[in-house]
Structures are given as C-alpha cells and as structure tokens.
Amino acid sequence: MAMLWKFMRVAKYSKTALSPKVKARGIPTHSRHSSSKSVPSDFATSAPCSNAVELFGKSYPQDDYSNVTEKILSKVGKNLHNRKHHPLWLIKEQVKEHFYKHYLGRRGTPLFSVYDALSPVVTVQQNFDSLLIPQNHASRRKEDNYYLNRDHMLRAHTSAHQWDLIHSGLDAFLAVGDVYRRDTIDNTHYPVFHQMEGVRLFSCHELFSSIKDGEGLQLFEQGHRTAHKQECHTMEAVRLVEFNLKQVLTKLMTHIFGDGLQVRWVDCYFPFTHPSFEMEINFQGEWMEVLGCGVMEQQLVNSAGAQDKIGWAFGLGLERLAMILYDIPDIRLFWSEDERFLKQFIGPHIWHKIKFQPLSRYPPLINDISFWLPSETYSQNDFYDLVRTIGGDLIEKVVLLDEFAHPKTKKVSHCYRIVYRHPERTLTQDEVHRIHQAIEESAVRELGVEGRF
C-alpha cells in the first residue's frame, strides 16, 4: 500500500545499467480481468542504434533518470504469482478463494474482482502523483526506485493501480503483481517481489445499514484533521471503516494460518492516511509484521470520481506470507527453477498442507570489501545494486561491518561483508574470487570509491 512507505531503500547505478537498447516482450499494458496465464520474459540486446529500453512493444527513451539494469529487466514478465503450483500462486489463489467465498454482492456473485496481469510499467504520475505523494517525498528518489526515464518506471507498489481501478467504477478489488524496489541484501529482501493490494469503498447506505438507528449518520463533515481521522470524515464513519478493515484482515489471516493465530495491530500515523496500521502475527513465538493498511485518503477517492464514498486499502507481500506458511528460509528460492523446490508445492488442492523440505544446505563463502567513499553523495544501495547486478542470486547477504572516519582527512571508509551461497549447489572459492574481484573493480569504476583491497 502506497501510504505505508516504510520499505523503501536507496540505490543508484549508472554506466553499465543497460545496453543502449534492450527489448522485452510480456504481458499487455492494460489487462482488465483476472488471469492465471504467465507470459515469460524474452529479452534480447540489439545494436546500439538508439538509447532506449523496449518493454512490451513500447520504447522508452533513456535519460538522466534511467537506472534499471538488465538483471532487473530479466525478471520482468516472469509473473511468478500466475505460475501454477508456485508457492506465490498458491498464496494468491488462497486469498482469492477466501474473498470470493466470503464477500458476495447482492446477486450472490463475488464482490471483489481480481486483477493479476496489469503491466508493471507505470508512469510516475500513477506511482506517486495519483496517490498524493509530495514531490519532495523521499520515496520518489531515483536511488529508491527503478526508473525507465523521468516519466516511466517499474512500479514500486501495486497501489500504482488504485486510482485507475477506482476511476473505472470499481468499489472492491484485489490487484496482484510484481513490484520493484532497490533494497538491502539478505534472506528476506529482494529487488523484485510480489504484492496484493486490496481496496473497498462504501456508500453511506452500505456502511450504516446494519447499524441500529444509523439513518441519521453521515460519512462526511466539515471538521478538523487529527491523528484519528481526516477533516472530511465523521468519527462514526472512520470507526466503522476501521472495524471492517481489521475484521476482514483478521479473518483472512486466520483462514490462511489457522484458528490459533495471534494478531495485534500497531498504529502508524502516516501523512497520506489516517488512521493507518500495521498487522503483526505471532509465528513461532515471534511477532512479525505481515501487512499495512488504513482508511484511504479521501482526496484520492474524490479525484478518482467516487466523491460520495469512503474506503480502506491494504497491501500485503506474498513472499512474506509464503515464507511463513511454508517455512521457506530464503527469498531467493522463489526464483529457483530447481525441480526439488518446485515439486514440493504440487498438491491436490491449494489448501494442501506443505512444509518446505530444505535442499542440501551448501556452505557459505565469505569475502570482505573495504573502500573510501567518494566526496559526493554516496548511498549504501548504490553498492547493493552493483553487487546484485554482478553476483545475482549467488549473493545471500551483504552487511555493513564497519564505518570509519579518518580523524585528519575526514574521509569515510566502509567495510562490507559479502556472503556468497548458491541455493542449489556448492560454490568454489575460485568462482567466488572472480565475482568478488569484478565487484571491487566495478565499485571503483562505477561508484568512484577508493579501494582498500
């Protein structure tokens, strides 16, 4: 969910980010119906005749904002959430079935429609402006996102489709897809992951019809904005929307994880929605945040053409749920083509109980790298993105071990520990050494650091 922007990190990549022209084919740009068909990526680098990226049959001229790498583009169009029997597909189908079964319209048909084949290429207006994210907000930074150019990007959240779907006349929908963010490197973070967005709008009648003596209650007033409500909402409306949202999500999590699930809510008063929450569940004695949600910003709802309605929205990560439900220890495994992984999730039905059986646990190889930072602005995710581009899924984790400021020169040094481990085979020190050396050389060349190798 766009309003709950706590996950963004920082990175920048420059000269070797893309060949002069990269082509890709995949899902159509505008898909309006739920689909389970995955379309694989098909990439080819053409002659450097133009400075552009081609995705889904459309060309995007590169400019000073272009920073998407070929490594990231190779993931576009994979659509793991639509790949039958994949663990992300299983989670998606479980959530869909729950909403189809428990939330019905007047004629007995599902209230929520599902959109799982929307293009991941969106405009900056869709990803930020339509969601009322200020121009100077940190989440817009080039270092946080994968931009095709100043006007187009790979979506950073499925909230990028909220305005369009509401504007099309929808009051209740789920939007599912792959999202792209520059981030840290460990077993729970990956630059491409999958989200499900849920949105529900209520008319005055829908919200108050079940309330005794609710005829006199209203959705809107001319009041003041507080930490608990927006200025246009009545407190009664906000409390009912909040209650409905928490009830819907508690039922969903209980349905997925079982009746013994413990749930708690953490208040998060973000600038784009009031009130807003994070949902945490107790898994194996540890409280884990699984999704963010809140009452929708009324200005967004109004601008999309639903001025007489109030609503809620939530955003959840499919990988996070799948890792908990199936006990998958490493987020890189979702991209595995190893049959020993994939066959474990083939069952007679989507609710078949599965516990992931680890593949042989291969030993890690650890190498450290130290360098002086350049005088100009440096972001740790500059380095993380470079490491991912060169090492790919051989990189299990990157940790900043030490930060040192020279007392005389005031120069700052970083020391990172890179953990190499292939999820499906044993790495040799020779091949890791070659990768590590390439990272060192690229860090000097691309990031302007001074090596202490």
XYZ file of C-alpha atoms in Angstrom:
453
model
C 0.000 0.000 0.000
C 1.484 3.296 -1.111
C 0.659 5.157 2.071
C 2.653 2.786 4.224
C 6.029 3.539 2.740
C 8.499 2.170 5.236
C 10.143 -0.338 2.960
C 11.924 1.909 0.521
C 15.710 1.894 0.384
C 18.301 3.726 -1.658
C 20.414 2.806 -4.692
C 21.837 4.193 -7.898
C 23.511 2.516 -10.835
C 24.963 4.222 -13.841
C 27.040 3.351 -16.877
C 26.628 -0.412 -17.065
C 22.978 -0.359 -16.056
C 21.736 -1.128 -19.576
C 22.943 -1.825 -23.015
C 21.958 1.007 -25.351
C 18.772 -0.801 -26.327
C 17.039 -3.653 -24.518
C 13.928 -5.375 -25.777
C 11.377 -7.342 -23.780
C 8.024 -8.888 -24.504
C 5.465 -9.836 -21.919
C 2.032 -9.101 -20.545
C -0.182 -6.490 -22.205
C -0.110 -2.996 -20.796
C -3.812 -2.853 -19.982
C -5.403 -6.075 -18.701
C -8.777 -5.668 -17.055
C -9.611 -9.175 -15.883
C -8.199 -11.777 -13.542
C -5.850 -14.114 -15.342
C -3.733 -17.092 -14.403
C -1.660 -17.074 -17.562
C 2.037 -16.280 -17.123
C 3.965 -14.823 -20.017
C 7.715 -15.425 -19.797
C 10.299 -12.734 -20.335
C 12.008 -12.668 -23.707
C 14.974 -10.293 -23.734
C 17.489 -9.531 -26.454
C 20.095 -6.808 -26.672
C 20.104 -5.143 -30.050
C 22.636 -2.963 -31.763
C 23.254 0.394 -30.050
C 21.267 2.318 -32.631
C 19.144 4.164 -30.104
C 19.334 4.989 -26.449
C 16.075 3.322 -25.392
C 14.549 0.440 -23.475
C 11.790 -1.568 -25.143
C 9.238 -3.290 -22.918
C 6.020 -4.958 -24.062
C 6.342 -3.486 -27.537
C 6.859 0.101 -26.401
C 10.078 2.098 -26.481
C 11.181 4.226 -23.521
C 13.968 6.728 -24.295
C 16.639 6.778 -21.608
C 17.594 9.976 -19.833
C 19.399 11.054 -16.672
C 16.823 9.193 -14.542
C 17.217 5.823 -16.290
C 18.720 3.338 -13.838
C 17.060 -0.033 -14.421
C 19.594 -2.817 -15.003
C 19.487 -5.777 -17.360
C 19.492 -8.048 -14.306
C 16.223 -6.477 -13.145
C 14.700 -6.437 -16.623
C 15.340 -10.176 -16.885
C 12.734 -10.628 -14.128
C 10.028 -8.558 -15.826
C 7.239 -10.719 -17.204
C 8.103 -13.810 -15.151
C 4.827 -13.405 -13.219
C 5.562 -15.999 -10.555
C 2.196 -15.262 -8.941
C 0.481 -16.687 -12.047
C 2.661 -19.784 -12.363
C 0.510 -22.743 -11.361
C 1.683 -24.604 -8.219
C 4.310 -21.985 -7.455
C 4.136 -21.049 -3.735
C 3.277 -17.436 -4.642
C 0.473 -18.674 -6.880
C -0.818 -20.828 -4.036
C -0.944 -17.856 -1.653
C -2.644 -15.689 -4.270
C -5.242 -18.350 -5.004
C -5.939 -18.903 -1.302
C -6.601 -15.206 -0.768
C -8.753 -15.041 -3.907
C -10.828 -18.036 -2.845
C -11.340 -16.550 0.607
C -12.617 -13.246 -0.793
C -14.742 -14.936 -3.457
C -16.383 -17.168 -0.877
C -16.964 -14.760 1.996
C -17.756 -11.446 0.276
C -20.687 -11.571 -2.111
C -22.692 -8.894 -3.869
C -26.463 -8.548 -3.996
C -26.833 -11.202 -6.678
C -24.599 -13.723 -4.972
C -21.602 -13.027 -7.202
C -18.144 -12.214 -5.764
C -17.935 -8.638 -4.526
C -14.184 -8.336 -5.173
C -12.748 -8.520 -8.677
C -9.138 -9.586 -9.156
C -6.526 -8.074 -11.479
C -3.305 -10.083 -11.663
C -1.974 -9.264 -15.139
C -1.556 -5.484 -15.014
C 1.641 -4.176 -16.578
C 4.478 -3.451 -14.132
C 5.490 -0.469 -16.275
C 3.680 2.590 -14.917
C 4.009 6.330 -15.131
C 5.466 8.399 -12.332
C 2.037 10.000 -12.112
C 0.435 6.609 -11.400
C 3.073 5.537 -8.909
C 3.261 8.799 -6.952
C 1.110 11.750 -8.033
C -2.206 9.875 -8.104
C -1.505 8.731 -4.543
C -0.856 12.299 -3.345
C 2.791 11.589 -2.536
C 4.523 15.005 -2.339
C 7.121 15.984 -4.909
C 9.826 16.173 -2.254
C 8.977 12.882 -0.544
C 11.921 10.526 -0.022
C 10.101 7.606 -1.649
C 10.343 9.290 -5.061
C 14.127 9.388 -5.118
C 15.969 7.934 -8.050
C 18.016 5.987 -5.520
C 14.873 4.241 -4.226
C 13.266 3.104 -7.476
C 13.871 1.582 -10.873
C 13.191 4.295 -13.455
C 12.979 3.756 -17.201
C 13.138 7.528 -17.558
C 11.757 10.587 -15.782
C 8.190 9.749 -16.782
C 8.075 5.928 -16.578
C 9.235 3.358 -14.058
C 8.757 -0.191 -12.842
C 6.006 0.061 -10.235
C 7.206 0.232 -6.650
C 3.850 -0.962 -5.281
C 0.537 -2.275 -6.570
C -1.021 0.933 -5.205
C 0.028 2.440 -8.536
C -3.211 0.978 -9.936
C -5.558 2.250 -7.213
C -6.664 5.455 -8.932
C -7.221 3.854 -12.339
C -9.290 0.984 -10.966
C -11.428 3.247 -8.779
C -11.849 5.662 -11.694
C -13.121 2.764 -13.834
C -16.022 2.376 -11.410
C -14.772 -0.403 -9.137
C -15.687 -0.357 -5.438
C -13.939 -3.574 -4.340
C -10.901 -5.174 -5.939
C -7.641 -7.017 -5.420
C -4.623 -6.113 -7.569
C -1.702 -8.554 -7.653
C 1.685 -8.186 -9.303
C 5.440 -7.967 -9.169
C 6.915 -4.765 -7.719
C 10.427 -3.359 -7.910
C 12.438 -1.591 -5.206
C 16.103 -1.069 -4.533
C 16.827 -2.568 -1.176
C 19.254 -4.194 1.201
C 20.503 -7.737 0.576
C 19.572 -10.549 2.946
C 17.359 -13.638 3.065
C 14.115 -11.622 3.308
C 14.800 -8.793 0.815
C 14.913 -8.975 -2.973
C 14.661 -6.175 -5.559
C 11.633 -7.870 -7.140
C 8.802 -9.182 -5.001
C 5.035 -9.590 -5.226
C 2.246 -7.611 -3.617
C -1.502 -7.849 -3.300
C -3.469 -4.631 -2.977
C -6.983 -4.689 -1.561
C -9.439 -1.788 -1.811
C -13.051 -1.468 -0.608
C -15.281 1.605 -0.899
C -18.552 2.107 0.980
C -21.542 4.277 0.281
C -23.410 5.800 3.209
C -26.085 3.110 2.982
C -23.564 0.247 2.800
C -21.647 1.450 5.828
C -24.538 2.321 8.135
C -27.337 -0.032 7.025
C -26.572 -2.611 9.713
C -26.283 -0.031 12.499
C -29.269 0.489 14.771
C -30.658 3.989 14.292
C -27.998 4.562 11.654
C -30.254 6.559 9.342
C -29.004 9.847 10.746
C -25.297 9.023 10.475
C -23.181 10.624 7.773
C -19.890 9.853 6.043
C -18.629 13.419 5.864
C -18.423 16.613 7.875
C -16.505 19.858 7.825
C -14.204 19.213 10.776
C -10.531 19.118 11.610
C -7.874 16.607 10.657
C -6.480 14.681 13.612
C -4.296 11.640 14.151
C -7.500 9.579 14.174
C -9.413 10.905 11.170
C -9.299 13.154 8.142
C -11.056 16.522 8.335
C -13.865 15.482 5.989
C -14.758 12.204 7.734
C -17.118 11.793 10.637
C -15.712 9.834 13.555
C -18.543 7.287 13.240
C -17.631 6.577 9.617
C -13.927 6.227 10.367
C -14.532 3.846 13.269
C -16.807 1.616 11.179
C -14.394 1.530 8.232
C -11.527 0.770 10.598
C -13.508 -2.008 12.282
C -14.495 -3.550 8.942
C -10.896 -3.468 7.691
C -9.483 -5.133 10.783
C -12.254 -7.738 10.731
C -11.629 -8.569 7.064
C -7.874 -8.952 7.536
C -8.116 -10.922 10.790
C -10.467 -13.391 9.094
C -8.106 -13.649 6.128
C -5.019 -14.357 8.235
C -6.900 -16.837 10.408
C -8.145 -18.592 7.294
C -4.591 -18.918 5.961
C -2.691 -19.721 9.152
C -5.320 -21.356 11.369
C -7.522 -20.556 14.344
C -4.644 -20.413 16.831
C -3.196 -17.333 15.158
C -2.496 -14.336 17.399
C -2.942 -10.927 15.777
C -2.021 -7.472 17.007
C -2.296 -4.030 15.439
C 0.308 -1.294 15.566
C -0.829 2.280 14.941
C 1.114 4.051 12.189
C 0.018 7.596 11.507
C 1.451 8.265 8.078
C 0.982 11.551 6.256
C -1.155 10.042 3.477
C -3.818 8.227 5.505
C -5.492 8.473 8.902
C -5.757 6.174 10.684
C -3.330 3.523 9.415
C -1.993 0.312 10.900
C 0.456 -2.497 10.562
C -0.764 -6.012 11.189
C 1.542 -8.357 13.084
C 1.052 -12.057 13.663
C 2.708 -14.287 16.227
C 4.618 -17.007 14.412
C 6.685 -19.468 16.395
C 6.787 -17.084 19.348
C 7.930 -14.093 17.311
C 5.758 -11.157 16.256
C 6.108 -10.480 12.550
C 4.664 -7.609 10.522
C 2.777 -9.032 7.542
C 0.869 -6.109 6.018
C -0.013 -2.431 6.188
C -3.484 -0.958 5.888
C -5.530 2.136 6.541
C -8.502 4.365 5.771
C -7.997 5.723 2.267
C -7.110 9.362 1.737
C -10.402 10.977 0.712
C -8.743 13.356 -1.725
C -7.552 10.328 -3.713
C -11.036 8.771 -3.674
C -12.617 12.052 -4.728
C -10.186 12.658 -7.586
C -10.922 9.157 -8.937
C -14.623 10.010 -9.168
C -16.035 8.344 -6.046
C -16.793 11.512 -4.073
C -19.755 10.029 -2.203
C -17.821 7.052 -0.799
C -15.273 6.261 1.906
C -12.929 3.304 1.882
C -9.985 1.300 3.116
C -6.934 -0.197 1.450
C -4.353 -2.791 2.424
C -1.117 -4.085 0.946
C 0.495 -7.411 1.712
C 3.623 -9.137 0.463
C 3.064 -12.590 -0.987
C 6.645 -13.700 -0.317
C 6.330 -12.782 3.340
C 3.168 -14.863 3.761
C 4.581 -17.795 1.774
C 7.829 -17.828 3.771
C 5.828 -18.063 6.997
C 3.217 -20.536 5.781
C 5.592 -22.941 4.030
C 8.691 -22.324 6.166
C 10.797 -21.119 3.215
C 14.041 -19.692 4.662
C 15.432 -17.678 1.727
C 13.554 -15.308 -0.583
C 15.853 -16.217 -3.498
C 14.284 -19.674 -3.602
C 11.105 -18.246 -5.129
C 13.073 -17.696 -8.337
C 14.506 -21.212 -8.368
C 13.965 -23.492 -11.363
C 15.174 -26.499 -9.384
C 12.564 -29.263 -9.561
C 13.440 -30.268 -5.997
C 11.980 -26.948 -4.920
C 9.075 -26.608 -7.337
C 7.693 -30.142 -6.997
C 7.238 -29.691 -3.263
C 4.306 -27.338 -3.932
C 2.315 -29.595 -6.233
C -0.702 -30.871 -4.322
C -4.305 -31.967 -4.850
C -5.682 -28.525 -3.909
C -4.466 -25.070 -2.921
C -5.058 -25.705 0.798
C -2.914 -28.843 0.881
C -0.570 -28.553 3.868
C 3.038 -28.185 2.739
C 6.220 -27.662 4.699
C 9.272 -26.892 2.633
C 11.979 -29.516 2.904
C 15.354 -27.776 2.556
C 17.586 -28.696 -0.304
C 21.079 -29.731 0.707
C 22.491 -26.877 2.778
C 25.515 -25.685 0.899
C 28.322 -23.935 2.795
C 28.694 -20.151 2.541
C 31.815 -18.423 1.287
C 32.554 -15.076 2.927
C 34.594 -12.202 1.489
C 35.000 -8.675 2.835
C 35.489 -5.486 0.867
C 36.619 -2.062 2.145
C 36.848 1.270 0.387
C 36.942 5.025 0.961
C 33.716 6.729 -0.036
C 33.741 9.411 -2.730
C 33.315 13.009 -1.640
C 29.980 13.358 -3.424
C 26.762 11.788 -2.174
C 27.003 8.031 -1.642
C 24.204 5.619 -0.823
C 24.713 2.128 0.510
C 22.177 0.867 -2.003
C 24.414 2.133 -4.791
C 26.748 -0.628 -3.691
C 23.991 -3.169 -3.024
C 22.579 -2.757 -6.515
C 26.039 -3.124 -8.041
C 26.620 -6.321 -6.046
C 23.260 -7.731 -7.164
C 23.968 -6.849 -10.785
C 27.298 -8.684 -10.786
C 26.691 -11.502 -8.316
C 22.985 -12.091 -8.886
C 21.419 -14.807 -6.764
C 24.800 -16.091 -5.648
C 24.744 -13.274 -3.075
C 22.974 -14.320 0.103
C 23.695 -11.285 2.237
C 25.641 -8.041 2.359
C 26.329 -6.482 5.765
C 27.995 -3.187 6.608
C 30.564 -4.379 9.138
C 32.348 -1.159 9.934
C 32.245 2.564 9.210
C 35.381 4.587 9.907
C 36.050 8.328 9.610
C 39.707 9.312 9.346
C 40.431 11.872 12.085
C 42.647 14.019 9.845
C 41.372 13.685 6.299
C 37.716 13.236 7.385
C 37.386 10.639 4.656
C 34.880 7.872 5.442
C 35.571 4.191 4.893
C 33.019 1.373 4.680
C 33.742 -2.305 5.174
C 31.129 -4.743 3.869
C 30.904 -8.484 4.367
C 29.520 -10.337 1.356
C 28.132 -13.821 1.963
C 28.111 -15.983 -1.174
C 25.943 -19.082 -1.191
C 24.213 -20.813 -4.088
C 20.812 -22.212 -3.055
C 21.241 -25.298 -5.239
C 24.935 -26.232 -5.377
C 28.337 -25.737 -3.744
C 30.339 -22.727 -4.860
C 34.083 -22.871 -5.319
C 36.410 -20.217 -3.963
C 37.797 -19.663 -7.464
C 34.447 -18.647 -8.961
C 33.608 -16.526 -5.916
C 37.008 -14.829 -6.169
C 36.320 -13.864 -9.782
C 32.935 -12.387 -8.850
C 34.375 -10.583 -5.854
C 37.167 -9.101 -7.952
C 34.623 -7.909 -10.508
C 32.672 -6.221 -7.700
C 35.826 -4.476 -6.487
C 36.692 -3.227 -9.954
C 33.140 -2.086 -10.697
C 32.848 -0.280 -7.363
C 35.908 1.793 -8.237
C 34.809 2.398 -11.802
C 31.084 2.986 -11.300
C 30.805 4.400 -7.789
C 34.027 6.391 -7.650
C 35.231 4.751 -4.422
C 38.882 4.348 -3.499
C 39.640 0.695 -2.888
C 41.316 -0.649 0.211
C 41.593 -4.121 -1.294
